[in-house]
PDB file of C-alpha atoms in Angstrom:
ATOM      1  CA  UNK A   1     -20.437   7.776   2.294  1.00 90.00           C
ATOM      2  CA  UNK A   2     -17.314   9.823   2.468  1.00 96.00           C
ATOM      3  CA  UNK A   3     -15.257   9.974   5.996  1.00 97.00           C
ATOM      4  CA  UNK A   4     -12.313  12.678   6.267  1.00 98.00           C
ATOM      5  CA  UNK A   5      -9.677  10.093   7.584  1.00 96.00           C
ATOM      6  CA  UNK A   6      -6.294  11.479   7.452  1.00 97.00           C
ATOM      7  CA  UNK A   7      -3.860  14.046   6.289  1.00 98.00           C
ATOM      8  CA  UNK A   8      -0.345  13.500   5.464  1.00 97.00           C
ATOM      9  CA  UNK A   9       1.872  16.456   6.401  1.00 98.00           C
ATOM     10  CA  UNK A  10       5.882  16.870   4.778  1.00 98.00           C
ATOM     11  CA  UNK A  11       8.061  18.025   7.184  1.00 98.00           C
ATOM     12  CA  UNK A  12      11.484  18.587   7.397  1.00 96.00           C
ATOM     13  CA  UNK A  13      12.582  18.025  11.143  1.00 97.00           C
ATOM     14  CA  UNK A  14      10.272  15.437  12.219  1.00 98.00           C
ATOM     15  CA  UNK A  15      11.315  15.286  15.786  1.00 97.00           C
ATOM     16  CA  UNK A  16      11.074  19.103  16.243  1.00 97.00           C
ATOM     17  CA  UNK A  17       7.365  18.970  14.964  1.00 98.00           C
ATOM     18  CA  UNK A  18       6.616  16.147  17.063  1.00 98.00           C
ATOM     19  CA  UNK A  19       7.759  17.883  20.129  1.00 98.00           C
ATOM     20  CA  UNK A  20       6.244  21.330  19.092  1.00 97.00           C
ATOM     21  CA  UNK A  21       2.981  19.798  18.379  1.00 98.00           C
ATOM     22  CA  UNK A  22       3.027  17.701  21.582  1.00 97.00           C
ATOM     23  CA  UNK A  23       3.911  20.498  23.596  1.00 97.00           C
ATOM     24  CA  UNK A  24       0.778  22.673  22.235  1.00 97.00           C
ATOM     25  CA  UNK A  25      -1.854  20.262  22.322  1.00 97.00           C
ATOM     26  CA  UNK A  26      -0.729  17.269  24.428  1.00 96.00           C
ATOM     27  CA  UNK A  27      -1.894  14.859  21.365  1.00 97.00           C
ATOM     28  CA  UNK A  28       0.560  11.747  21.860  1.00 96.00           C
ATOM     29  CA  UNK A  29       2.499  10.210  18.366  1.00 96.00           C
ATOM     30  CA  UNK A  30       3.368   6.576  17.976  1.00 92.00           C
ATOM     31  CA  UNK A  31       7.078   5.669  17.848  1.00 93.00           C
ATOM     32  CA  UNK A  32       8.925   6.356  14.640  1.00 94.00           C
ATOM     33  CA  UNK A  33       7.670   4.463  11.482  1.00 90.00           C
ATOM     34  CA  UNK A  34       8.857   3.917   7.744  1.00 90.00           C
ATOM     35  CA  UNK A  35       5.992   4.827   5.903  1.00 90.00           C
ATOM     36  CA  UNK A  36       7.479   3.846   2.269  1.00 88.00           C
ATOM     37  CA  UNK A  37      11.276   3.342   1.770  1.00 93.00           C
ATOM     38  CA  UNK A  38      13.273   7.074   1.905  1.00 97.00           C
ATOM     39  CA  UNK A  39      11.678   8.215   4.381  1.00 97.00           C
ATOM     40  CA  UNK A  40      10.384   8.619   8.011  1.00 97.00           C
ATOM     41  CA  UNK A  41       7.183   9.099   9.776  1.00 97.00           C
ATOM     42  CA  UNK A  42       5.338   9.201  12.944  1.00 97.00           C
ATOM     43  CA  UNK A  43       1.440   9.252  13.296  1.00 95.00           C
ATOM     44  CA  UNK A  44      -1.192  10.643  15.719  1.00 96.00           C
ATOM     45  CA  UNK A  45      -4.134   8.435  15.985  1.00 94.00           C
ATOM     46  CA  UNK A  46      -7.281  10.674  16.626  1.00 96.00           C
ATOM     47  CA  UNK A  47     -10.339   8.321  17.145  1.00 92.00           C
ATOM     48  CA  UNK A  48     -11.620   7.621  14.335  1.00 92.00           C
ATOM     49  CA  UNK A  49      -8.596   9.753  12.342  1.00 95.00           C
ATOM     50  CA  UNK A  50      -4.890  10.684  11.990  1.00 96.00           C
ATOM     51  CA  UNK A  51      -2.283  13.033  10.730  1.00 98.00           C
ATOM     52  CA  UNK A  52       1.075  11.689   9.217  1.00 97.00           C
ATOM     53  CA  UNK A  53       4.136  13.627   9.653  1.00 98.00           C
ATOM     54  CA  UNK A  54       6.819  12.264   7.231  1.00 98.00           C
ATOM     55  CA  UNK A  55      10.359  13.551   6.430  1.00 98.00           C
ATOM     56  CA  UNK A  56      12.328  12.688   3.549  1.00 98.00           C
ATOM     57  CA  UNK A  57      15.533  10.890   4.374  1.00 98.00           C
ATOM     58  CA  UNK A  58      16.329   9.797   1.138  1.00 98.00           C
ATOM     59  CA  UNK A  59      15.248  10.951  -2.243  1.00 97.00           C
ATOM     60  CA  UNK A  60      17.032   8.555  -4.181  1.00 97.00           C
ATOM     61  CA  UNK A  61      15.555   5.929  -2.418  1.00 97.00           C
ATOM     62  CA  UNK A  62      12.476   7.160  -2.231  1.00 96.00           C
ATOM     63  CA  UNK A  63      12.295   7.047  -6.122  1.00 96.00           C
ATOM     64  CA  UNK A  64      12.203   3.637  -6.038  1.00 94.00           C
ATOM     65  CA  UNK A  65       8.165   3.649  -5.548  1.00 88.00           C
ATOM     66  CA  UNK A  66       5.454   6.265  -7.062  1.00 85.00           C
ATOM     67  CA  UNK A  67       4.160   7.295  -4.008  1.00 86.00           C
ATOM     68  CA  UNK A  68       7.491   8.013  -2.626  1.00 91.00           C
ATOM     69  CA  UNK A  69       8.881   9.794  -5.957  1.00 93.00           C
ATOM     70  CA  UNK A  70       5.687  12.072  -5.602  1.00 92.00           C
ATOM     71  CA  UNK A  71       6.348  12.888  -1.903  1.00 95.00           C
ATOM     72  CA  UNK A  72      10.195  13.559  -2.730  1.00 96.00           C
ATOM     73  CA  UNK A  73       9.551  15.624  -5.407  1.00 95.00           C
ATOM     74  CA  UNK A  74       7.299  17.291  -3.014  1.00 95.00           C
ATOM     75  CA  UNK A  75       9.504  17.598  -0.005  1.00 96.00           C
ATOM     76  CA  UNK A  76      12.325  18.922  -1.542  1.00 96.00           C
ATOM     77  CA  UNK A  77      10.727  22.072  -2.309  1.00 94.00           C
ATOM     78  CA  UNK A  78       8.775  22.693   0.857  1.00 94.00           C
ATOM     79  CA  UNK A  79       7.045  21.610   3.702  1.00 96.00           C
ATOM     80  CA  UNK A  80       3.431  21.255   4.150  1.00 96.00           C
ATOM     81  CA  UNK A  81       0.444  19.325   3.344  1.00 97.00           C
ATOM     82  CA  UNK A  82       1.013  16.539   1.008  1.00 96.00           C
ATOM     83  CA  UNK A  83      -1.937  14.956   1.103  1.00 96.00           C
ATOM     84  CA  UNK A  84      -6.100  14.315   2.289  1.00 98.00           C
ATOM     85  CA  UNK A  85      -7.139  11.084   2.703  1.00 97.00           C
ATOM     86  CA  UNK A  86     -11.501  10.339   2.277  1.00 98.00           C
ATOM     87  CA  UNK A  87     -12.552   7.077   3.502  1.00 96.00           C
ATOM     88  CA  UNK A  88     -14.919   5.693   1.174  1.00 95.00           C
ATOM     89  CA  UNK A  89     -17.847   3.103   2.466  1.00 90.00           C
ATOM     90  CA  UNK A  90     -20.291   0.931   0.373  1.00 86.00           C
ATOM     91  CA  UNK A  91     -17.232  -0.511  -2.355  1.00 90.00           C
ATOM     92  CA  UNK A  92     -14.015   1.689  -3.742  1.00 92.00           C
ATOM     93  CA  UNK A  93     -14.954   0.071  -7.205  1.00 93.00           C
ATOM     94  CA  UNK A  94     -18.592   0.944  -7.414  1.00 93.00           C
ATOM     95  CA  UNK A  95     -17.448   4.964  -6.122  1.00 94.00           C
ATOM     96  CA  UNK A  96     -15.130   4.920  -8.695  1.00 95.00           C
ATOM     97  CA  UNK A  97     -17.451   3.387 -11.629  1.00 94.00           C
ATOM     98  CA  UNK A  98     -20.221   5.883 -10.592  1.00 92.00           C
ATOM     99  CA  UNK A  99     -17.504   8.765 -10.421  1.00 93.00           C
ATOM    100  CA  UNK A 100     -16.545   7.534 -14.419  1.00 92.00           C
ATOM    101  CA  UNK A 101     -20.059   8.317 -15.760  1.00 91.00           C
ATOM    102  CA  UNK A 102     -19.767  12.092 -14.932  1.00 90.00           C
ATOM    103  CA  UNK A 103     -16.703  11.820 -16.763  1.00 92.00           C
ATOM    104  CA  UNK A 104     -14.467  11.751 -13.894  1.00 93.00           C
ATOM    105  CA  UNK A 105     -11.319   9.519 -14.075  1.00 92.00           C
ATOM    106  CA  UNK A 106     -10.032   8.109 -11.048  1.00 94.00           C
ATOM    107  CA  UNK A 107      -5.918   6.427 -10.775  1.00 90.00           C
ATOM    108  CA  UNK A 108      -7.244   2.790  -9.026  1.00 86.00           C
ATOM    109  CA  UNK A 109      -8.337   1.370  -6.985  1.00 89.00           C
ATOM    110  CA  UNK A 110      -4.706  -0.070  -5.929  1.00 87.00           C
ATOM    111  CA  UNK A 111      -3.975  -2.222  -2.935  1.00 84.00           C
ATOM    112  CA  UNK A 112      -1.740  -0.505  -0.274  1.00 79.00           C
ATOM    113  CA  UNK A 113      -0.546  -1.717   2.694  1.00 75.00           C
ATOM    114  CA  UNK A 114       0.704   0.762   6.056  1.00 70.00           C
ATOM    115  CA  UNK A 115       2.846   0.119   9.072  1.00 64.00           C
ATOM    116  CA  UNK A 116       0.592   0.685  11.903  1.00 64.00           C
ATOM    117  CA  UNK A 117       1.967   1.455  15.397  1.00 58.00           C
ATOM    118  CA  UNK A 118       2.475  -2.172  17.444  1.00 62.00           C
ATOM    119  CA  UNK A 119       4.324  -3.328  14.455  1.00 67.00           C
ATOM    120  CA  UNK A 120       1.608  -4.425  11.902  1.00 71.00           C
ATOM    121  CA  UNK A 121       0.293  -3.866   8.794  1.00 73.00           C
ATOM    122  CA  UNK A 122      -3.379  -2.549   7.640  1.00 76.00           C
ATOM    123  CA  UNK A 123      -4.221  -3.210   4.280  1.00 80.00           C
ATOM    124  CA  UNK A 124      -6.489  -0.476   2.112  1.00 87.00           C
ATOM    125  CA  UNK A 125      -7.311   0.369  -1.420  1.00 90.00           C
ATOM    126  CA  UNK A 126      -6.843   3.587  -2.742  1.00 91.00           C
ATOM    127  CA  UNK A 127      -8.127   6.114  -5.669  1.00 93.00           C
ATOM    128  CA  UNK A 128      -6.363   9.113  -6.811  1.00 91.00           C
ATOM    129  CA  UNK A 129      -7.318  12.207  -8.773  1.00 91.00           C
ATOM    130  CA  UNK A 130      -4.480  14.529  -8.236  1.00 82.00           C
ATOM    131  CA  UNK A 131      -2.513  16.140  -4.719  1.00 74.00           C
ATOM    132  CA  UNK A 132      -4.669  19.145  -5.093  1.00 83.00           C
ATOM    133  CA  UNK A 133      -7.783  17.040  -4.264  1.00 94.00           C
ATOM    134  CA  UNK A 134      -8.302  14.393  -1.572  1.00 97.00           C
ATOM    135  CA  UNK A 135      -7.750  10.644  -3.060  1.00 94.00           C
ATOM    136  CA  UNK A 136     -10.003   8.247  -1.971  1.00 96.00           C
ATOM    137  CA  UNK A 137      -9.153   4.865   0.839  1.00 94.00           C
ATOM    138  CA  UNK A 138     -11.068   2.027   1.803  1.00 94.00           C
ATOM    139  CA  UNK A 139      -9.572  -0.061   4.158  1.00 88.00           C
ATOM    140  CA  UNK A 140     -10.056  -4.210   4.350  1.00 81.00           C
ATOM    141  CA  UNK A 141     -11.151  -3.356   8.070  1.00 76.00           C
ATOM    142  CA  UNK A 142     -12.253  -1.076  10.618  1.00 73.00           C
ATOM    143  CA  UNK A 143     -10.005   0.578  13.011  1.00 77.00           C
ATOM    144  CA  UNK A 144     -10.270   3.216  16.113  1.00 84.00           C
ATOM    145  CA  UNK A 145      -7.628   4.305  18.396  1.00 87.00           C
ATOM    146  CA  UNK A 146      -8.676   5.111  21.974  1.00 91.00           C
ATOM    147  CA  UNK A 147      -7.979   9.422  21.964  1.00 95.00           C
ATOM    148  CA  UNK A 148      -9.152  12.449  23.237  1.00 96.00           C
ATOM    149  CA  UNK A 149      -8.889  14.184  20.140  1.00 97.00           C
ATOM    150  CA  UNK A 150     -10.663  13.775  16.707  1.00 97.00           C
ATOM    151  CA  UNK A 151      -9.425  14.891  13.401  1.00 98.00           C
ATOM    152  CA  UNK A 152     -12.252  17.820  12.308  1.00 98.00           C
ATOM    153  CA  UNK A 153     -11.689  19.349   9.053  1.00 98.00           C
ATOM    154  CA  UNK A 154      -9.095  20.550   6.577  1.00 98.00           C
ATOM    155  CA  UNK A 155      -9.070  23.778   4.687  1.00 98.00           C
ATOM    156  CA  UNK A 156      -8.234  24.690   1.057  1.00 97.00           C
ATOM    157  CA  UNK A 157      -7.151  27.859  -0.732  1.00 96.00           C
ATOM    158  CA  UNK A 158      -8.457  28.175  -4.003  1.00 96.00           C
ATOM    159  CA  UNK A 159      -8.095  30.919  -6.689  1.00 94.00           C
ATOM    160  CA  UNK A 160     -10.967  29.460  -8.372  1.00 95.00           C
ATOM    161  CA  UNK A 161     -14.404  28.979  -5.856  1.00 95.00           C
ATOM    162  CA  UNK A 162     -16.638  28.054  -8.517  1.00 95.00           C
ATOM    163  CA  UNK A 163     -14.333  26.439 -10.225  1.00 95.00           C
ATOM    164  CA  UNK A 164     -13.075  24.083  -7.495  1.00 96.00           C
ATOM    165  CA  UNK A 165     -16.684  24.016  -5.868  1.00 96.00           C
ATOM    166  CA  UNK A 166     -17.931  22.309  -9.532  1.00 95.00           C
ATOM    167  CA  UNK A 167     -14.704  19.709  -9.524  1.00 94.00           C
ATOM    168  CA  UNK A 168     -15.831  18.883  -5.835  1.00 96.00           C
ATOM    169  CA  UNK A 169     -19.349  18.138  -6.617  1.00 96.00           C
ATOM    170  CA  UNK A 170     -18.356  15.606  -9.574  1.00 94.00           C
ATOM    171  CA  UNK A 171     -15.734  13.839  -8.106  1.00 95.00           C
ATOM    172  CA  UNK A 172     -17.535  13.028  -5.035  1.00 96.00           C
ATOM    173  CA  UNK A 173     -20.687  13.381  -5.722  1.00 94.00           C
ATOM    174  CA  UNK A 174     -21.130  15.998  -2.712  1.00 96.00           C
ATOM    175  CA  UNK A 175     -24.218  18.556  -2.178  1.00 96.00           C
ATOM    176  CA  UNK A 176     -23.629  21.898  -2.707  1.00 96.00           C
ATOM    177  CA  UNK A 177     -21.425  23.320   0.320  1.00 97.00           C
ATOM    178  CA  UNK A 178     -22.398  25.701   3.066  1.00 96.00           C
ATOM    179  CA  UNK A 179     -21.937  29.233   2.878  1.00 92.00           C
ATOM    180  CA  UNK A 180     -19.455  29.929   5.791  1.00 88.00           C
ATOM    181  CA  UNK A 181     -18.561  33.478   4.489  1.00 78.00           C
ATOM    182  CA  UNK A 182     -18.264  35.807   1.219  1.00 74.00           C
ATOM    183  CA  UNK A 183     -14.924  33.423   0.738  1.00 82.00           C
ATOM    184  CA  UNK A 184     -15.630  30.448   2.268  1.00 93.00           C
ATOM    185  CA  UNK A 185     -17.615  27.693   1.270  1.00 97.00           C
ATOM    186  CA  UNK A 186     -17.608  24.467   3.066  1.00 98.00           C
ATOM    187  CA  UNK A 187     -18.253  20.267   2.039  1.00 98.00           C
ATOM    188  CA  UNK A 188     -20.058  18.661   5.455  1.00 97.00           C
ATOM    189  CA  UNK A 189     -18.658  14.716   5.073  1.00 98.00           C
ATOM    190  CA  UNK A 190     -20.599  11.896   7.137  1.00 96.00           C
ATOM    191  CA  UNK A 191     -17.220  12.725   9.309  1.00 97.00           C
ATOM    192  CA  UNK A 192     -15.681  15.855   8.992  1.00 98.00           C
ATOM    193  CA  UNK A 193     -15.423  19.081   6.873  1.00 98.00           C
ATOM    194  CA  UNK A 194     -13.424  20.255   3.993  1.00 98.00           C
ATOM    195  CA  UNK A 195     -13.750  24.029   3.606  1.00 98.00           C
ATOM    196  CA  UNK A 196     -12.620  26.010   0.484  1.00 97.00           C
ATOM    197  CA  UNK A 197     -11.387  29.706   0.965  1.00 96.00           C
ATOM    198  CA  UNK A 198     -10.913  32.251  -1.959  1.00 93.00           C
ATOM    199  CA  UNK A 199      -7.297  33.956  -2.186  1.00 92.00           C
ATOM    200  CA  UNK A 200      -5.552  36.179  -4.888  1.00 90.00           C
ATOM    201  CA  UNK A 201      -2.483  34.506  -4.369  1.00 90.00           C
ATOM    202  CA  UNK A 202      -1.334  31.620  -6.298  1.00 88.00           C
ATOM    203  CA  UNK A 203       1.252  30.672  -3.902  1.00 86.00           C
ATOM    204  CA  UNK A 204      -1.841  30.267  -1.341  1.00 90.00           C
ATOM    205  CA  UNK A 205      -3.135  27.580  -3.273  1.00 93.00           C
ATOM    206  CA  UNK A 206      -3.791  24.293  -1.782  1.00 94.00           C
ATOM    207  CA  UNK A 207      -4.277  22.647   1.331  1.00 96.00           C
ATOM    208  CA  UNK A 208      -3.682  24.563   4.390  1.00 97.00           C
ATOM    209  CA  UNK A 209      -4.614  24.120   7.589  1.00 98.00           C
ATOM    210  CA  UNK A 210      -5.859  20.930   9.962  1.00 99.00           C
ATOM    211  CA  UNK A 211      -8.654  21.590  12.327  1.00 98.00           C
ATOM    212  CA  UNK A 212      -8.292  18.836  15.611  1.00 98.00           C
ATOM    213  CA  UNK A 213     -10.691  19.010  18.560  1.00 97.00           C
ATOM    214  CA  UNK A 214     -11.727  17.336  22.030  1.00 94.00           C
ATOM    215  CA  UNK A 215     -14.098  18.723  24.358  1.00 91.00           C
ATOM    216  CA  UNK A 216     -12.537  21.619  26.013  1.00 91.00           C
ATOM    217  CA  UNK A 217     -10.684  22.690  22.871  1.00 94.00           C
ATOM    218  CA  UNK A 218     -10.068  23.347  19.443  1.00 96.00           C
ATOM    219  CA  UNK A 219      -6.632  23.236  17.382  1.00 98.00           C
ATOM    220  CA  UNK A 220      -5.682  24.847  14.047  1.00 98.00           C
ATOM    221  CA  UNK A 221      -2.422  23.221  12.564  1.00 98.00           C
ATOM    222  CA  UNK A 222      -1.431  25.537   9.859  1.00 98.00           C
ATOM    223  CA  UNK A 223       1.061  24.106   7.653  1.00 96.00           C
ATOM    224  CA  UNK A 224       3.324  25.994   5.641  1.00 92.00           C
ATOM    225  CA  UNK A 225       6.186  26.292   4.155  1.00 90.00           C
ATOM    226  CA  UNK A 226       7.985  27.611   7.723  1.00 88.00           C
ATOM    227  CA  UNK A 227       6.447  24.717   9.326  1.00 91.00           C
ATOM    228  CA  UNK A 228       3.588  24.246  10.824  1.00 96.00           C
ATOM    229  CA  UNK A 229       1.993  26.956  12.958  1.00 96.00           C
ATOM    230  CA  UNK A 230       0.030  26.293  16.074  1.00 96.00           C
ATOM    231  CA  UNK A 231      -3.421  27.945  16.969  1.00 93.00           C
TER     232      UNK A 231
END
């Protein structure tokens, strides 16, 4: 089963995105963390969920790992979504195995480990197939954070539908998606939503916008290169 459990977002002011976001939507972020070495991060913990804001501090340093030589050479040319995290549940190794006999080759599994907000760590395995498609975590255990809020769904520009809808399908093994729209087709997770939209404009490409709810409300955090835009 597949779980949409977190989305990393590059910024370049952190503090001024934490405060803007806060402001908006009254969702609370933990104290300032260092999610690899170069750089800085704070997290909102959304039930079951979170988003990761994370601002480069150092590139140099953050060259020093692969994760954080990806994310510099991503943040140095713009802000935005870095990253979509899918829990996976019932073994990383047998997903990935299964994924191999449709031909699709996963980077891992690979132990991880992340700072989690009272000052310990939370080890997790991950899979990767590329930053334009979600990579894959299983964690050694369960967590929830007491919230209000819960992380919904992410959204993807693609120039591509059928295309992108055919990669989806192998590498996760997903049923066909919803029709939302003439543009819009969307993947319904065990927990959450991805939802691909068409666009003619190759600098549209990629992940977009984060979808957080509670009861009395809904939240669109579109992320671009400006920042990210409140709805």
């Amino acid at each position: 089963m597949l779980y949409l459990d977190h989305i990393t977002v590059a910024v370049r002011n952190l503090q001024d995105t934490v405060n803007n976001i806060q402001k908006a939507t009254g969702i609370v972020f933990s104290d300032p963390v260092i999610p690899f070495p170069g750089t800085i991060g704070q997290v909102a913990y959304l039930g079951t969920g979170f988003i990761e804001l994370i601002s480069l501090v150092d590139a140099n340093v953050a060259r020093t790992s692969p994760l954080g030589a990806a994310f510099a050479s991503y943040a140095e040319q713009r802000e935005g979504i870095f990253g979509v995290a899918w829990e996976v549940t019932g073994g990383m190794q047998a997903f990935v195995d299964e994924a191999s006999s449709r031909d699709v080759a996963y980077i891992g599994p690979t132990i991880q480990q992340a700072p989690l907000k009272e000052g310990s760590y939370i080890e997790f395995k991950t899979a990767f197939l590329g930053f334009h498609m979600p990579w894959l975590i299983e964690y050694e255990r369960s967590r929830t954070w007491p919230s209000p809020y819960h992380l919904t769904g992410v959204e993807f520009n693609t120039k591509d539908m059928e295309r992108d809808v055919s990669a989806y399908i192998a590498a996760y093994n997903l049923d066909a998606p919803e029709l939302a729209s003439g543009h819009e087709r969307v993947f319904k997770l065990e927990r959450g939503w991805l939802s691909l939209h068409e666009t003619a404009n190759p600098a549209q490409v990629g992940f977009h916008t984060i979808v957080i709810e509670k009861e009395d409300a809904a939240y669109r955090l579109h992320c671009t290169n400006d920042g990210i835009q409140i709805h």
